[in-house]
Coordinates of C-alpha atoms and ligand atoms in Angstrom, one line a residue:
X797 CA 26.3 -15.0 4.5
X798 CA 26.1 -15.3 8.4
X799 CA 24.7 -12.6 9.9
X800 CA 25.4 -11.5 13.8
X801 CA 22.4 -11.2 14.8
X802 CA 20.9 -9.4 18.0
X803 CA 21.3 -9.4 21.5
X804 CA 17.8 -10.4 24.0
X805 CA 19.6 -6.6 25.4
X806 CA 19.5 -4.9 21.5
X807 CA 16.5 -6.0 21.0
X808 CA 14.8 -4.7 24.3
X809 CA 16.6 -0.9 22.8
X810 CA 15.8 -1.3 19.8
X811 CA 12.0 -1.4 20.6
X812 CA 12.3 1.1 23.2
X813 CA 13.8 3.7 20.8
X814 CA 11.8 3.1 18.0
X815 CA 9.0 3.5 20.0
X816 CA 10.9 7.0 21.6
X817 CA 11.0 8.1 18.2
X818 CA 7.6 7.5 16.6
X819 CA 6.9 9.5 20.3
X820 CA 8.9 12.2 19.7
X821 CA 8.0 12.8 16.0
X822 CA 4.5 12.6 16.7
X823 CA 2.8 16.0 16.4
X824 CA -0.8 14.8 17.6
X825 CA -3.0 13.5 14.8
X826 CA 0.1 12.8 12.8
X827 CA 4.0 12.0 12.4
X828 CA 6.4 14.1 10.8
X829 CA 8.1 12.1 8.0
X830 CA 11.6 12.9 10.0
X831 CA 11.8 15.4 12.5
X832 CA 14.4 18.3 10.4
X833 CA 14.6 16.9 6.8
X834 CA 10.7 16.0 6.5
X835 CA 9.1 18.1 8.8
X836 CA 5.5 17.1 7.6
X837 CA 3.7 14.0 6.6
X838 CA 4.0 12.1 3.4
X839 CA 2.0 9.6 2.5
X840 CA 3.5 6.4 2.1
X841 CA 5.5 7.3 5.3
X842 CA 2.1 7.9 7.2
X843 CA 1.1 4.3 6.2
X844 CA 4.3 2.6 7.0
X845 CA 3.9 4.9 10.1
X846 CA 0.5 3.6 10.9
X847 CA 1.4 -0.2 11.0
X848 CA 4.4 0.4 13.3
X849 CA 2.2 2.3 15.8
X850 CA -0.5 -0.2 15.6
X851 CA 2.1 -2.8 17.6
X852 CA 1.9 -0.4 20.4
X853 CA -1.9 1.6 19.9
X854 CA -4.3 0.8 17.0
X855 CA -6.4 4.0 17.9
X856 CA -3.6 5.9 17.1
X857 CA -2.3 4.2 14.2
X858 CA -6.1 5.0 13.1
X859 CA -5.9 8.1 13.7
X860 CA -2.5 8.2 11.2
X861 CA -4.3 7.1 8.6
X862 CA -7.6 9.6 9.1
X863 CA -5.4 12.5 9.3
X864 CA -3.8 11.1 6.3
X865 CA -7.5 10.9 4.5
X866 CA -8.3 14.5 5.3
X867 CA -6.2 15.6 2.5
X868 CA -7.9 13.9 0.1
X869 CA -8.5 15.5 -3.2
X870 CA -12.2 15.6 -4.6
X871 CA -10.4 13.3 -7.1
X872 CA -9.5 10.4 -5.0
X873 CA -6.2 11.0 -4.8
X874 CA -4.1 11.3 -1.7
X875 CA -1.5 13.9 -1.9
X876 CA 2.2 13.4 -1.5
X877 CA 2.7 16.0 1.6
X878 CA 0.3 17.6 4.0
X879 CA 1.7 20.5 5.3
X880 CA 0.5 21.0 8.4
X881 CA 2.4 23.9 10.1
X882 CA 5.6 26.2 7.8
X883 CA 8.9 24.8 7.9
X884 CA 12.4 25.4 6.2
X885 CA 11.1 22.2 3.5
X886 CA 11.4 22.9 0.1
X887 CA 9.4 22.8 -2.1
X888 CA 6.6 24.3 0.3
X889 CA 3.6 24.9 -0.4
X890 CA 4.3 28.3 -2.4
X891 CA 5.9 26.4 -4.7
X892 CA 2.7 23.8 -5.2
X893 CA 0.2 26.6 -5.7
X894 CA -2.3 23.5 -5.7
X895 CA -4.8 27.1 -5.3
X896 CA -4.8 26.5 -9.4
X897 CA -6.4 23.1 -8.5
X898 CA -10.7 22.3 -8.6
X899 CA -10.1 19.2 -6.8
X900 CA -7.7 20.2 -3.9
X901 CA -8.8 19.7 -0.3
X902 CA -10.4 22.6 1.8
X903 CA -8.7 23.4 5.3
X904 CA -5.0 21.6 4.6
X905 CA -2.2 22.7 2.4
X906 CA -1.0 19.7 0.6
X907 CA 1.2 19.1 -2.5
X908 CA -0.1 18.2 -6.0
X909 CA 1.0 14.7 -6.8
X910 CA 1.0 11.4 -5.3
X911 CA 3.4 8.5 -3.9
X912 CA 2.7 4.6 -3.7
X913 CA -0.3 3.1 -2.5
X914 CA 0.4 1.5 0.6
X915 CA -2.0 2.7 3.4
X916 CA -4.7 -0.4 2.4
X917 CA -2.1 -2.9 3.1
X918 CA -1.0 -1.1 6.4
X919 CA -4.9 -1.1 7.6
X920 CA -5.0 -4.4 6.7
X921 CA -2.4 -5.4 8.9
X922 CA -3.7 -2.8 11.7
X923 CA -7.1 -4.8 11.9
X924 CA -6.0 -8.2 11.9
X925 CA -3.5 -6.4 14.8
X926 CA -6.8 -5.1 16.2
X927 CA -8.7 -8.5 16.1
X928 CA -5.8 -10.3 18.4
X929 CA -6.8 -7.9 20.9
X930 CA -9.8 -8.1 20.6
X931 CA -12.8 -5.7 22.6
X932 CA -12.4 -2.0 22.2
X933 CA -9.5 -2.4 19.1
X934 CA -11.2 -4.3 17.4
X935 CA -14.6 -2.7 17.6
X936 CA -12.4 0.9 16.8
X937 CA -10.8 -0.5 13.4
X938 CA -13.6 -2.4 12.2
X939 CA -15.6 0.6 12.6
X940 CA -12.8 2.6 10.8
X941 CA -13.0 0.4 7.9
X942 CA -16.5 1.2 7.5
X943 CA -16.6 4.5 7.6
X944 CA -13.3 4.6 5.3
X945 CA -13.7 1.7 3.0
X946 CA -15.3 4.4 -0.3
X947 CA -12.3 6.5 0.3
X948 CA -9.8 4.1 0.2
X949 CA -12.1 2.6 -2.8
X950 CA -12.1 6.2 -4.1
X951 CA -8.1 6.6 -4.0
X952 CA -7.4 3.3 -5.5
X953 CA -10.3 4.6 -8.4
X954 CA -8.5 7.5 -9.4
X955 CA -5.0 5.3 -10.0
X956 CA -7.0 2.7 -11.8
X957 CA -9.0 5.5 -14.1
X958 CA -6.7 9.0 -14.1
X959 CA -3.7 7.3 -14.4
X960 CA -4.5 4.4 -15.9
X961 CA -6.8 5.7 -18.9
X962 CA -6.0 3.3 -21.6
X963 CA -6.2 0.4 -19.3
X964 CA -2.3 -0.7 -20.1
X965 CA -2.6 -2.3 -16.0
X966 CA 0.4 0.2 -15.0
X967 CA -0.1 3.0 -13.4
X968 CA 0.8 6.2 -14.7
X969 CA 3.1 8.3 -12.9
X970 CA 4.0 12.6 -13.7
X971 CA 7.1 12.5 -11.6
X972 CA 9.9 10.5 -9.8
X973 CA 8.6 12.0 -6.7
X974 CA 6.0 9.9 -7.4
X975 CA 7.7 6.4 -7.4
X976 CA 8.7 7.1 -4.1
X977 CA 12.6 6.6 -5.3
X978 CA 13.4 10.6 -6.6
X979 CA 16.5 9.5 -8.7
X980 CA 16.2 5.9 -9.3
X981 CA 18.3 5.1 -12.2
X982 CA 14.7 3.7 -13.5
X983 CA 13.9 7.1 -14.7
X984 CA 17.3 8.4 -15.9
X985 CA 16.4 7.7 -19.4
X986 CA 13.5 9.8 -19.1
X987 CA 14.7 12.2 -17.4
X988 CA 17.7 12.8 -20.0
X989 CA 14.8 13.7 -22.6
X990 CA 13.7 16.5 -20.1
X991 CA 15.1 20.3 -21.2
X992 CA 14.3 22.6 -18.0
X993 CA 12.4 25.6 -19.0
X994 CA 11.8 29.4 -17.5
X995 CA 10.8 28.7 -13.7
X996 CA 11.4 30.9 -10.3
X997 CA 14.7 30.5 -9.0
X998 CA 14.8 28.5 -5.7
X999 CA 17.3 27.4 -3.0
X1000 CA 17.4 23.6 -2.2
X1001 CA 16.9 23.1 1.9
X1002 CA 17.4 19.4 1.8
X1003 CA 21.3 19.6 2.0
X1004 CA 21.5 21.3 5.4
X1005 CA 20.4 18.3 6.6
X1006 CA 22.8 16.0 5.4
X1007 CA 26.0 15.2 6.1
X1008 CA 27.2 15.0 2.7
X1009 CA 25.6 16.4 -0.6
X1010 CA 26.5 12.9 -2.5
X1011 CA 23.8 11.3 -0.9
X1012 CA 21.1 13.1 -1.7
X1013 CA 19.8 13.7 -5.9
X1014 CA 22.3 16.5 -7.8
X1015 CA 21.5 20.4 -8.6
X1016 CA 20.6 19.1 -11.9
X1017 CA 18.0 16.7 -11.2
X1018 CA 16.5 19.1 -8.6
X1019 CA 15.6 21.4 -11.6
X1020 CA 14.2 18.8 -13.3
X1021 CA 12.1 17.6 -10.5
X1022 CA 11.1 21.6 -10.0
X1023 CA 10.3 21.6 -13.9
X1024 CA 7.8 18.9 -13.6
X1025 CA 6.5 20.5 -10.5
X1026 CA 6.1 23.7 -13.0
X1027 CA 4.3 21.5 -15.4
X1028 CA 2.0 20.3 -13.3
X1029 CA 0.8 23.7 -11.8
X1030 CA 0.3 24.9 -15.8
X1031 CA -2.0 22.1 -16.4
X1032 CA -3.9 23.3 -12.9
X1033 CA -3.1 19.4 -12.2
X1034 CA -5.3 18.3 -14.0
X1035 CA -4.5 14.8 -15.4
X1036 CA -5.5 14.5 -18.6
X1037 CA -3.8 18.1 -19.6
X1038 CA -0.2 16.9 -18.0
X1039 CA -0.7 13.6 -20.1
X1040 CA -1.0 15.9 -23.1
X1041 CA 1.9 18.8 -22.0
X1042 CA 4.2 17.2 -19.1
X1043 CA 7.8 15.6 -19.7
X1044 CA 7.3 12.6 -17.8
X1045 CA 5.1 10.3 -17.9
X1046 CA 5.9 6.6 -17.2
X1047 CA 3.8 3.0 -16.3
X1048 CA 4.9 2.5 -12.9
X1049 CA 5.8 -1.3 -11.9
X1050 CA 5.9 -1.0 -8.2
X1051 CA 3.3 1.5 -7.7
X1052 CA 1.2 -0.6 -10.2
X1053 CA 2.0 -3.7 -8.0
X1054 CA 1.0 -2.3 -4.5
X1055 CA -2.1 -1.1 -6.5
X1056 CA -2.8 -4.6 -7.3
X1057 CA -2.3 -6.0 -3.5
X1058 CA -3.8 -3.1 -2.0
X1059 CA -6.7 -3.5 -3.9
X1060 CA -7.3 -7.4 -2.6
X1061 CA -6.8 -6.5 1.1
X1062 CA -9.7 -3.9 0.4
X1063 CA -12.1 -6.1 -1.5
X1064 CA -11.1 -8.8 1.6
X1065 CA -11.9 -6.7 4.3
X1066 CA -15.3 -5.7 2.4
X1067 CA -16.3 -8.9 2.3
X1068 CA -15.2 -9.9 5.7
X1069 CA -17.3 -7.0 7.2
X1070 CA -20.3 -7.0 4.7
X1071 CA -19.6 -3.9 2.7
X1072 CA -18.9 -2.7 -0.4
X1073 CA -21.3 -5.4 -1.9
X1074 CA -23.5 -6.2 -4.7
X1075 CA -22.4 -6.2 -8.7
X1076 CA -21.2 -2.8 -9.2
X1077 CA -20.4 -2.7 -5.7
X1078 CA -16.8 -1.6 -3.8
X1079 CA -15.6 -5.2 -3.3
X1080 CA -16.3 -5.8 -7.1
X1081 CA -14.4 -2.7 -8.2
X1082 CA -11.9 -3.5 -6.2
X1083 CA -10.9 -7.2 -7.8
X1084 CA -11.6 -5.5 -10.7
X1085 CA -8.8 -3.4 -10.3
X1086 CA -6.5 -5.8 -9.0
X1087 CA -7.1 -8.3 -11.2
X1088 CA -6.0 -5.5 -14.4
X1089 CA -2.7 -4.5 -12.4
X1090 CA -1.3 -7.6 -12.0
X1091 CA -1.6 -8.8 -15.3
X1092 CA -0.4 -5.0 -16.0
X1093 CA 3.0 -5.9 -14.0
X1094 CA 3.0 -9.8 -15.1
X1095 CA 3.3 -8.6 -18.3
X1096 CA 5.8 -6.1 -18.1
X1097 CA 8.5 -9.0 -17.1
X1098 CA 11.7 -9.0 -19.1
X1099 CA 11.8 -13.1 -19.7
X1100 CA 15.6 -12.9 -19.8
X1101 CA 16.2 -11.4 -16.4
X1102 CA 12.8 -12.0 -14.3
X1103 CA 12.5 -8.7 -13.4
X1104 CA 9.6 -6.7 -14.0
X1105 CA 10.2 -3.2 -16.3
X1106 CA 8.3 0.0 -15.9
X1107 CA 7.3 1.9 -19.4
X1108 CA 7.9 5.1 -20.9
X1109 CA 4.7 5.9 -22.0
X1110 CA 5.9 9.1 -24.0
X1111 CA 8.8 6.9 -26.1
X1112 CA 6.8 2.9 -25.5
X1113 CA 10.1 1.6 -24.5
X1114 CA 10.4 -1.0 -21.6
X1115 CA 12.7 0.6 -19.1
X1116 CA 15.4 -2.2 -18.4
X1117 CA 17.0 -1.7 -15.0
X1118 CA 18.2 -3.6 -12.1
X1119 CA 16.6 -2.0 -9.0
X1120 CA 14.2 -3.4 -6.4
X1121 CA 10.9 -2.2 -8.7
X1122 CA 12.0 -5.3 -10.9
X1123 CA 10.8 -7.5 -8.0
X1124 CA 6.8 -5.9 -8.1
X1125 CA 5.8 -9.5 -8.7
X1126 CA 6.5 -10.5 -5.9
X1127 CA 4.3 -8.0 -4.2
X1128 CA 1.3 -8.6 -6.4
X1129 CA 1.8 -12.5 -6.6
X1130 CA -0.2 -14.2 -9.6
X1131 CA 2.4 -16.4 -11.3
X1132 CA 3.9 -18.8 -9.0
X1133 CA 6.8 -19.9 -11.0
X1134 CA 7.8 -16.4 -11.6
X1135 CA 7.4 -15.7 -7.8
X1136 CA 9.8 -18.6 -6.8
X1137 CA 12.2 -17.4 -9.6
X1138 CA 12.0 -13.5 -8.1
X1139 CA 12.5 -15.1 -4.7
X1140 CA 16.0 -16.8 -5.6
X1141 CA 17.0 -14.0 -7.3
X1142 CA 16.5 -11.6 -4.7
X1143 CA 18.3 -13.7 -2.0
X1144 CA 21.1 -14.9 -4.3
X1145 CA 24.3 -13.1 -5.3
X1146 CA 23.1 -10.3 -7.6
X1147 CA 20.5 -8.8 -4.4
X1148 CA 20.6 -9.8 -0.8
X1149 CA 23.3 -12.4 -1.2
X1150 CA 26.1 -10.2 -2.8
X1151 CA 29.4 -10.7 -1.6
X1152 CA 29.8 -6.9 -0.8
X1153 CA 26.7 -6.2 1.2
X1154 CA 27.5 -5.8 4.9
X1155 CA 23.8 -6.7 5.2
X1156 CA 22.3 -9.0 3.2
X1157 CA 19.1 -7.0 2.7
X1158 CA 17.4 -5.8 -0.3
X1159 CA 19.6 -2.7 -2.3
X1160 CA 17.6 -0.3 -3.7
X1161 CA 19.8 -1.3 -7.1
X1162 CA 21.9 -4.6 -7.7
X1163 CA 25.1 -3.6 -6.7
X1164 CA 25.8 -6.2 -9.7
X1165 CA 24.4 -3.3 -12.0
X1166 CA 26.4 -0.5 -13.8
X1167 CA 23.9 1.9 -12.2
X1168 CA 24.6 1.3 -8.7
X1169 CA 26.1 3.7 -6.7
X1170 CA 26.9 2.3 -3.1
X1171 CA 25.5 6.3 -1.1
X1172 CA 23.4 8.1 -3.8
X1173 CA 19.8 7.6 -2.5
X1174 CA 18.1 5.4 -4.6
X1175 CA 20.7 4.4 -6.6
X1176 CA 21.7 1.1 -4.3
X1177 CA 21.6 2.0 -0.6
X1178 CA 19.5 0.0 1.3
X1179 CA 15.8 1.5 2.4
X1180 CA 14.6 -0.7 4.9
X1181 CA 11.3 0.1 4.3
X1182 CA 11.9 -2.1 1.3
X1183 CA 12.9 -4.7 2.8
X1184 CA 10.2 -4.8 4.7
X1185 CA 8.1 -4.8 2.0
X1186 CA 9.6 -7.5 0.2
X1187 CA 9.6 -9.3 3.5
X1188 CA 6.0 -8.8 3.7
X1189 CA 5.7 -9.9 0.1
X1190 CA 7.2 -13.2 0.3
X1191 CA 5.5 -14.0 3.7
X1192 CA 2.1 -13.2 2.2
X1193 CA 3.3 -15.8 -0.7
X1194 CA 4.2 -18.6 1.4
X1195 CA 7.7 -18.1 1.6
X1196 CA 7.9 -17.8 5.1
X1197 CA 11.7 -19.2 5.7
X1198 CA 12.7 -16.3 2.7
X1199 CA 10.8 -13.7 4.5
X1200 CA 12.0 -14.2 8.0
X1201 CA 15.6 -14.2 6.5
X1202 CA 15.1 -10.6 5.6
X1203 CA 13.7 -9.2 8.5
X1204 CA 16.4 -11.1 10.7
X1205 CA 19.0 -9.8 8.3
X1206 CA 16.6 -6.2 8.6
X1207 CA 16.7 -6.3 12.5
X1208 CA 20.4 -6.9 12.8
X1209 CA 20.6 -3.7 10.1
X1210 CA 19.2 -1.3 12.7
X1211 CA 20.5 -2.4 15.7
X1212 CA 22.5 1.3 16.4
X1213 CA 19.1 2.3 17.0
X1214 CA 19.9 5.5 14.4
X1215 CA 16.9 4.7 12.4
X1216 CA 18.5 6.0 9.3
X1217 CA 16.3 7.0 5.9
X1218 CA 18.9 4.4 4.1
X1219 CA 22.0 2.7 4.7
X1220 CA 25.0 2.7 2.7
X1221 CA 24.8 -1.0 1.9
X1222 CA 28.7 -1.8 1.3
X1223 CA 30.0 -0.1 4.9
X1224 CA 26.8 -0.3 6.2
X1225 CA 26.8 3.3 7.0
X1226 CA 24.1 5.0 8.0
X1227 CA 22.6 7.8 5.4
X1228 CA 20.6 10.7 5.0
X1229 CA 18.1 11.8 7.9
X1230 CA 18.2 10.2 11.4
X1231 CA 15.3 9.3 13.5
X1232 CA 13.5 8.3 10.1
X1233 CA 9.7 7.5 11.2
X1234 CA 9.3 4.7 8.6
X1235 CA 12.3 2.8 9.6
X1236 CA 11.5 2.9 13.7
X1237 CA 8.0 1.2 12.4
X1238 CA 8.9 -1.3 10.4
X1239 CA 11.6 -1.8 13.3
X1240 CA 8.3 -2.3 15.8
X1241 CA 6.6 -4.6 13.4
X1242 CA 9.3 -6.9 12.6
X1243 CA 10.0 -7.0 16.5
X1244 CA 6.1 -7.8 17.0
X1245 CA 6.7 -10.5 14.1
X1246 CA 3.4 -11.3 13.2
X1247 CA 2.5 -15.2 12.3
X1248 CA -0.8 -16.1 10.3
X1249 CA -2.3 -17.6 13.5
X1250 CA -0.5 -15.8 16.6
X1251 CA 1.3 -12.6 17.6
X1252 CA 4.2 -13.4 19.7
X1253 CA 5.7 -11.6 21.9
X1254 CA 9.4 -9.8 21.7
X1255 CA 10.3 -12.7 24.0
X1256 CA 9.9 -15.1 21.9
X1257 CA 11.8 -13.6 18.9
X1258 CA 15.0 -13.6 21.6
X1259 CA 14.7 -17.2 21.2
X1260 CA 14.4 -17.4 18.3
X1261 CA 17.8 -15.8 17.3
X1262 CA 21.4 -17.2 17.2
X1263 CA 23.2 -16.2 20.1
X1264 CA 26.6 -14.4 18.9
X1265 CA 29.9 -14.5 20.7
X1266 CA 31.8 -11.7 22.3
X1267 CA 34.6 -12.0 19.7
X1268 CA 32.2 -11.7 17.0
X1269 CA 30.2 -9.2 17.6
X1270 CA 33.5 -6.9 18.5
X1271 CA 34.9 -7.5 15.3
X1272 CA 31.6 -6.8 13.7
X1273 CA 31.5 -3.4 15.7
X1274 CA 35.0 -2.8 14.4
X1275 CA 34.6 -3.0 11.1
X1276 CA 32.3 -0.3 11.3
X1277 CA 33.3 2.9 10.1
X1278 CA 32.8 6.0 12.2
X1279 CA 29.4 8.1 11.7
X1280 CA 29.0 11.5 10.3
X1281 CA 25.9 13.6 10.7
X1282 CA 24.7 17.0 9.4
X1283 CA 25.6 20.1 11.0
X1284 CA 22.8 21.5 13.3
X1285 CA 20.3 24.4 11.2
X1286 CA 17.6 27.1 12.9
X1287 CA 16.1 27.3 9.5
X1288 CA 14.2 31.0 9.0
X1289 CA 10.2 30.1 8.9
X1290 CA 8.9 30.9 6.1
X1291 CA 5.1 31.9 5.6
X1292 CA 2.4 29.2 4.9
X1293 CA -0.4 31.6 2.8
Ligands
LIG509 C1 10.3 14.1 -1.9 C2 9.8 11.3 3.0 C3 10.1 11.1 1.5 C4 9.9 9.7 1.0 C5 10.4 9.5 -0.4 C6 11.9 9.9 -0.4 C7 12.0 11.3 0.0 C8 11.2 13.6 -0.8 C9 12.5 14.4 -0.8 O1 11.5 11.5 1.3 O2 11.4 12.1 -1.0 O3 9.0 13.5 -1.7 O4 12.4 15.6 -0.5 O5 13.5 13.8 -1.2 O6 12.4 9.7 -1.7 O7 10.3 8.1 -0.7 O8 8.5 9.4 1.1 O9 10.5 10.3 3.7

């Protein structure tokens, strides 16, 4: 598929206003997930967050990441949400009551769950950032890797032993929130096994924020999600009694796969900086735990469709369905002829290289499956953030030309400058919240386009891409349908106890 690809102009905006963005969500030692719909910080988006800052400041993309760390349970694990100030989100705090919880953090309301494990993989990328500068940014992050490095090791500890007790090499997950991907058709299975019980009644905030209620998860599968909620705040979140009492519990692929990669970068930059050493040491731990996650995801491959399969650890049954999480292998590497397999797959015509993908980026479900709904949320729009990761993942593999294919294809995605959470992947609509902080970084980094040896400028990226003629890139615009966005809201604020 040819793809029109940016202007040396659209490119120059697009940084600008990704930048204007990350500015104007910014509330001083953190970023607002998206200034109405996610009006605090979430985790994985704080990490995404932090690379995409660290093109423009590393301090500050530091400083994303420590914020992050000071919700950090007494567990090791790093909430879902900080709430930092009240807001119209639901569920707030009040509904967490993580007051039930030993282990929750003194001085910041958080939730009681967690999301992927990115943030070691985004400081990796912020120190080798750091060390092309050089002087001050460098001496800042490598600093900031020591004094972080047992947290980090602490975090990736509780995946690897809480959620992991039986050493299976997947990481267990309590809730869809958890995957990142709410309603993936991954966890419909499950979820049809769930039967809502007595709870408070509530009033769902997301919608006011959306243009239309199809694209966010149902009335039905908010229960649910608020029932699990529930059954964690009965166990007092405490692991171990969830395992025993909650409705959902499943071996996550993808978070089992970051786990894995995450885990390498930290036992690297250990080693690199002399810490975290000796037997039973950090950087030991940290292989450790890489080394049982891959195999955990290598091993969860469906032979028949190269795609890897997260488990139902209440029924034992594989979980067979075509969305991105198939493609953890790719993240974690460890089986190169499975890796080169993944990659075909993903660029050829049942993922990026479907016939009816106005961008051939990855869909968060093939839109060759029975599953995929072209606007639901993560039932096969496309999430840039993603992309980006599977970018990322194929780079790091040595599959430079597949990589750079996606984050062209990725650039040329976001050149309206919206920023959207998703994109519907047929029209290439754009979905869900605007000004999305995740998708204005990875915009910056895939502008800043880092290669193993050198950082080159935006400049050179110009260059780089096919000019496009006039003709073309009208029809392009033309085929475009017209955008919608949500209605404007003064939510009432409610109290943060
Ligand atoms: C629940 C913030 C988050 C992302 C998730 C995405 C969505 C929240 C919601 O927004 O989840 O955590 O209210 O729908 O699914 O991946 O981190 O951007």
């Amino acid at each position: 598929m040819t793809v029109a690809q940016p202007s040396a102009v659209e490119i120059g905006l697009m940084a600008g206003r990704a930048g204007y963005v990350l500015r104007a969500n910014d509330r001083g030692a953190f970023t607002v997930a998206s200034p109405t719909l996610y009006p605090h910080m979430w985790s994985w988006d704080a990490g995404f967050v932090a690379l995409g800052i660290a093109t423009v400041s590393v301090p500050r993309a530091l400083n994303e990441l420590r914020s992050l760390l000071s919700g950090q349970w007494a567990t090791g694990m790093i909430p879902h949400i900080l709430f930092h100030s009240p807001s119209d989100y639901f569920p707030g705090p009040e509904r967490w009551r993580t007051q039930v919880a030993a282990a929750r953090p003194a001085g910041v309301l958080t939730s009681g769950i967690c999301q992927p494990p990115i943030h070691v993989i985004a400081l990796s990328r912020i120190l080798h950032d750091a060390r092309r500068k050089g002087g001050a940014d460098q001496e800042l992050a490598e600093e900031f890797v020591r004094e972080t490095f047992d947290s980090w090791l602490a975090w990736h500890s509780y995946l690897a032993t809480a959620r992991d007790p039986y050493s299976y090499g997947l990481v267990e997950i309590h809730h869809g929130w958890e995957s990142g991907m709410d309603d993936s058709p991954r966890w419909d299975a499950a979820y049809a096994n769930v039967r809502v019980g007595d709870m408070p009644p509530f009033v769902r905030a997301d919608l006011a924020h959306v243009a239309d209620p199809s694209q966010r998860p149902t009335d039905a599968e908010y229960a649910t999600y608020l029932w699990l909620l529930e059954q964690k705040v009965h166990a007092r979140y405490d692991d171990a009694v969830y395992r025993a009492t909650g409705d959902f519990v499943m071996g996550d692929v993808l978070v089992s796969a970051l786990l894995a990669a995450a885990s390498d970068l930290l036992a690297d930059m250990g080693e690199e900086l002399g810490i975290g050493g000796g037997a039973s040491g950090g950087v030991e731990q940290s292989r450790a735990i890489a080394r049982r996650f891959r195999t955990g995801v290598l091993r969860s491959v469906n032979p028949e469709t190269g795609l890897a399969r997260d488990l139902d650890l209440r029924t034992g049954t594989w979980l067979d369905v075509e969305s991105a999480a198939g493609f953890a292998p790719l993240l974690c590497g460890g089986d190169d002829a499975l890796t080169r397999r993944q990659r075909d797959l993903l660029l050829g015509p049942r993922w990026c290289g479907h016939s009816r993908l106005r961008w051939p980026v990855v869909p968060s479900v093939s839109p060759a499956s029975p599953a995929f709904r072209e606007q639901t949320y993560w039932r096969g729009p496309q999430w840039p953030v993603l992309n980006w990761l599977m970018a990322w993942a194929l780079n790091r593999s040595g599959e430079q030309e597949a990589a750079n294919q996606l984050r062209l294809a990725g650039l040329s995605q976001l050149v309206d400058c919206d920023f959207a959470e998703y994109y519907q992947p047929v029209t290439g609509e754009t979905l869900g919240s605007r000004d999305q902080s995740w998708t204005a970084a990875i915009a910056l980094d895939f502008l800043a386009a880092r290669r193993p040896a050198q950082r080159r400028p935006v400049r050179w990226l110009t260059s780089e891409l096919p000019r496009i003629t006039p003709t073309q890139r009208a029809a392009d615009l033309a085929a475009r349908p017209p955008r919608t966005r949500g209605p404007a809201t003064t939510p009432e604020m409610p109290r943060i106890p």
